[in-house]
Short mmCIF file of C-alpha atoms in Angstrom, two decimals:
data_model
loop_
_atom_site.label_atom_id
_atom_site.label_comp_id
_atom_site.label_asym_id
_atom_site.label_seq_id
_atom_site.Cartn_x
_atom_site.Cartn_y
_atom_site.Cartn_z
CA UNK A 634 71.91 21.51 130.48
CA UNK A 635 72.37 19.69 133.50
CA UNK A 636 72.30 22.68 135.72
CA UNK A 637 69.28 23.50 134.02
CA UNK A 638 67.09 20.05 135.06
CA UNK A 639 68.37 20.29 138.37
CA UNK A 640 67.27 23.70 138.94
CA UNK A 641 63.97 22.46 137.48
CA UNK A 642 64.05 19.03 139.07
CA UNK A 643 63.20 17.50 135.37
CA UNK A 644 64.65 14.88 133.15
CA UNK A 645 66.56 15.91 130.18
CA UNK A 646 64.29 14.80 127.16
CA UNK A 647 66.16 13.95 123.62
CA UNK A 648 62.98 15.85 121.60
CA UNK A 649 62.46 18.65 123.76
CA UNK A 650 64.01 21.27 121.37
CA UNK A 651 65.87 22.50 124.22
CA UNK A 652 69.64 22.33 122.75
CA UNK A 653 68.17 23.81 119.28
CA UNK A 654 67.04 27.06 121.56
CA UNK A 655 70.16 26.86 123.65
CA UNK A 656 72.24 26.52 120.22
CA UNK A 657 70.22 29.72 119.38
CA UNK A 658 70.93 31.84 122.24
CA UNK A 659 74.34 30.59 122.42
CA UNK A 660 75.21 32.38 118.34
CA UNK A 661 73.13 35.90 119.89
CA UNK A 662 76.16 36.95 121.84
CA UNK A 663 74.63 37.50 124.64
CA UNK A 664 77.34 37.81 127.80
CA UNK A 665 78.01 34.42 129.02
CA UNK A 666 76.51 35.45 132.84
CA UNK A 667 72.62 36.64 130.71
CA UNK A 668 72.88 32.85 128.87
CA UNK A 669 71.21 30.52 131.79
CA UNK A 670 68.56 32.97 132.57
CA UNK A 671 67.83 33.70 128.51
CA UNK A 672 67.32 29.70 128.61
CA UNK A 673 65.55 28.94 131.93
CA UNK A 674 62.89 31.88 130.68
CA UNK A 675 62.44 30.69 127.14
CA UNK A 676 61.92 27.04 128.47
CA UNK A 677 59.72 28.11 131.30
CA UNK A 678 57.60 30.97 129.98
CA UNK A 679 57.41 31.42 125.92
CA UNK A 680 57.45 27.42 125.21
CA UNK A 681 54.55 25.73 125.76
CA UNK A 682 54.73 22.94 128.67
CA UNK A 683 53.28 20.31 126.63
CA UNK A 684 53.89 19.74 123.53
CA UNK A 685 53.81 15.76 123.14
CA UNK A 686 51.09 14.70 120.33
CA UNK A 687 47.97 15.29 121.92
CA UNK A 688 48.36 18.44 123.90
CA UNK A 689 45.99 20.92 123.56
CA UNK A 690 48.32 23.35 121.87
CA UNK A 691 47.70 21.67 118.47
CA UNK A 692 44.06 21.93 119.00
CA UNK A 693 44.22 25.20 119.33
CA UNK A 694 46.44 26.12 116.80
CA UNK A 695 44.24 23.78 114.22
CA UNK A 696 41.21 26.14 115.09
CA UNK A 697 43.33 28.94 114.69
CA UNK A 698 44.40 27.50 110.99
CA UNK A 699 40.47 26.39 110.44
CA UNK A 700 39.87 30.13 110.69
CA UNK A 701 42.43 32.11 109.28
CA UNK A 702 42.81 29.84 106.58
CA UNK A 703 40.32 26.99 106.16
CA UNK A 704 41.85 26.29 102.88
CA UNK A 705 45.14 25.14 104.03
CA UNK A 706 43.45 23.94 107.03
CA UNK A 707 41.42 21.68 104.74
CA UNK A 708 43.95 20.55 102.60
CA UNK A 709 46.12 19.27 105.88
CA UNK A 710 43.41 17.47 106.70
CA UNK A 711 42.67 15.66 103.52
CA UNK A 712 46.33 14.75 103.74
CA UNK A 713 45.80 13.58 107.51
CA UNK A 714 48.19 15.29 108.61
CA UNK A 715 47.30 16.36 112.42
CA UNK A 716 48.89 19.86 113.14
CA UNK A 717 51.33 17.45 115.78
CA UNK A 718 53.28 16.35 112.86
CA UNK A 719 54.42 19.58 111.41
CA UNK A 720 54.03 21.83 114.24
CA UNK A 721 55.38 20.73 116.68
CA UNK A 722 59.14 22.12 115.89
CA UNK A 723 57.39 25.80 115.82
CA UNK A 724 56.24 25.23 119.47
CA UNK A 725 59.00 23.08 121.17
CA UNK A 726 61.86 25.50 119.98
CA UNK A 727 59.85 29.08 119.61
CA UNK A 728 60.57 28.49 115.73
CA UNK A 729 64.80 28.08 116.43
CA UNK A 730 64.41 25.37 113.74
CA UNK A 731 62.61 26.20 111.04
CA UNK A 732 64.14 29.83 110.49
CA UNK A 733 67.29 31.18 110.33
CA UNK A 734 69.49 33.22 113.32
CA UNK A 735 68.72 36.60 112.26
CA UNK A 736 64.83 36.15 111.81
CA UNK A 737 64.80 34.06 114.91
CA UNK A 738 66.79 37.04 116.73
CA UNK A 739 63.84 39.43 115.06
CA UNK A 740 61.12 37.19 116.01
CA UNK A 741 62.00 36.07 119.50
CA UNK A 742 62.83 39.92 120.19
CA UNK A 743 59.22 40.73 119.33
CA UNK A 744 57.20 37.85 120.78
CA UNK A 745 59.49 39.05 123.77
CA UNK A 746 58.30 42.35 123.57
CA UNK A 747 54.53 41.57 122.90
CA UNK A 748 54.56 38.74 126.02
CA UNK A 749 56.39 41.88 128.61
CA UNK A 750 53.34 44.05 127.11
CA UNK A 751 50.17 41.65 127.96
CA UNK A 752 51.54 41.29 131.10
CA UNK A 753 52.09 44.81 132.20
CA UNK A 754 49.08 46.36 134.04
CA UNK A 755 47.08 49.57 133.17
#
């Protein structure tokens, strides 16, 4: 962790979700040389760079529950409950602590996947 924020020139945060991702990677067996650069891309390309209350990220991912399912949408909100509060586990550890290793594994390996995909050219 500490070679990590001085590569990155950052301050270690206690709630960044980083150690619950690195905890993650670290049970995928990955060879020990592949574990810093598994990290460094996770925390620098598939988590989102905000993620304090009122980034946009939960914005967008309240629209995104307004339309796919206004019900539940509408029911968090009579609760006031701003997506912030629940969500923001999902985003600041690419959902390390809400599920277990395997689906994590199975999860990560596809957003992986779809992320190389949108990024390839045509």
């Amino acid at each position: 962790m500490t070679l990590y924020c001085k590569k990155r020139n950052v301050d270690y945060k206690k709630d960044s979700g980083w150690i619950t991702v690195l905890e993650k990677i670290l049970k995928f067996d990955l060879p020990q040389e592949h574990v810093f650069n598994v990290f460094f891309a996770f925390t620098t390309k598939y988590i989102p760079k905000e993620t304090k209350e009122s980034a946009q990220i939960y914005d967008l991912f309240r629209l995104l529950l307004q339309y796919h399912d206004p019900q539940i949408s509408s029911h968090l909100d009579s609760l006031k409950l701003p997506p912030h509060t629940y969500a923001n586990p999902w985003f600041s550890t690419v959902l390390a602590a809400c599920v277990d290793d395997e689906v994590c594994k199975t999860l990560w390996e596809l957003y992986i996947e779809k992320v190389r995909l949108s990024n390839c050219v045509f």
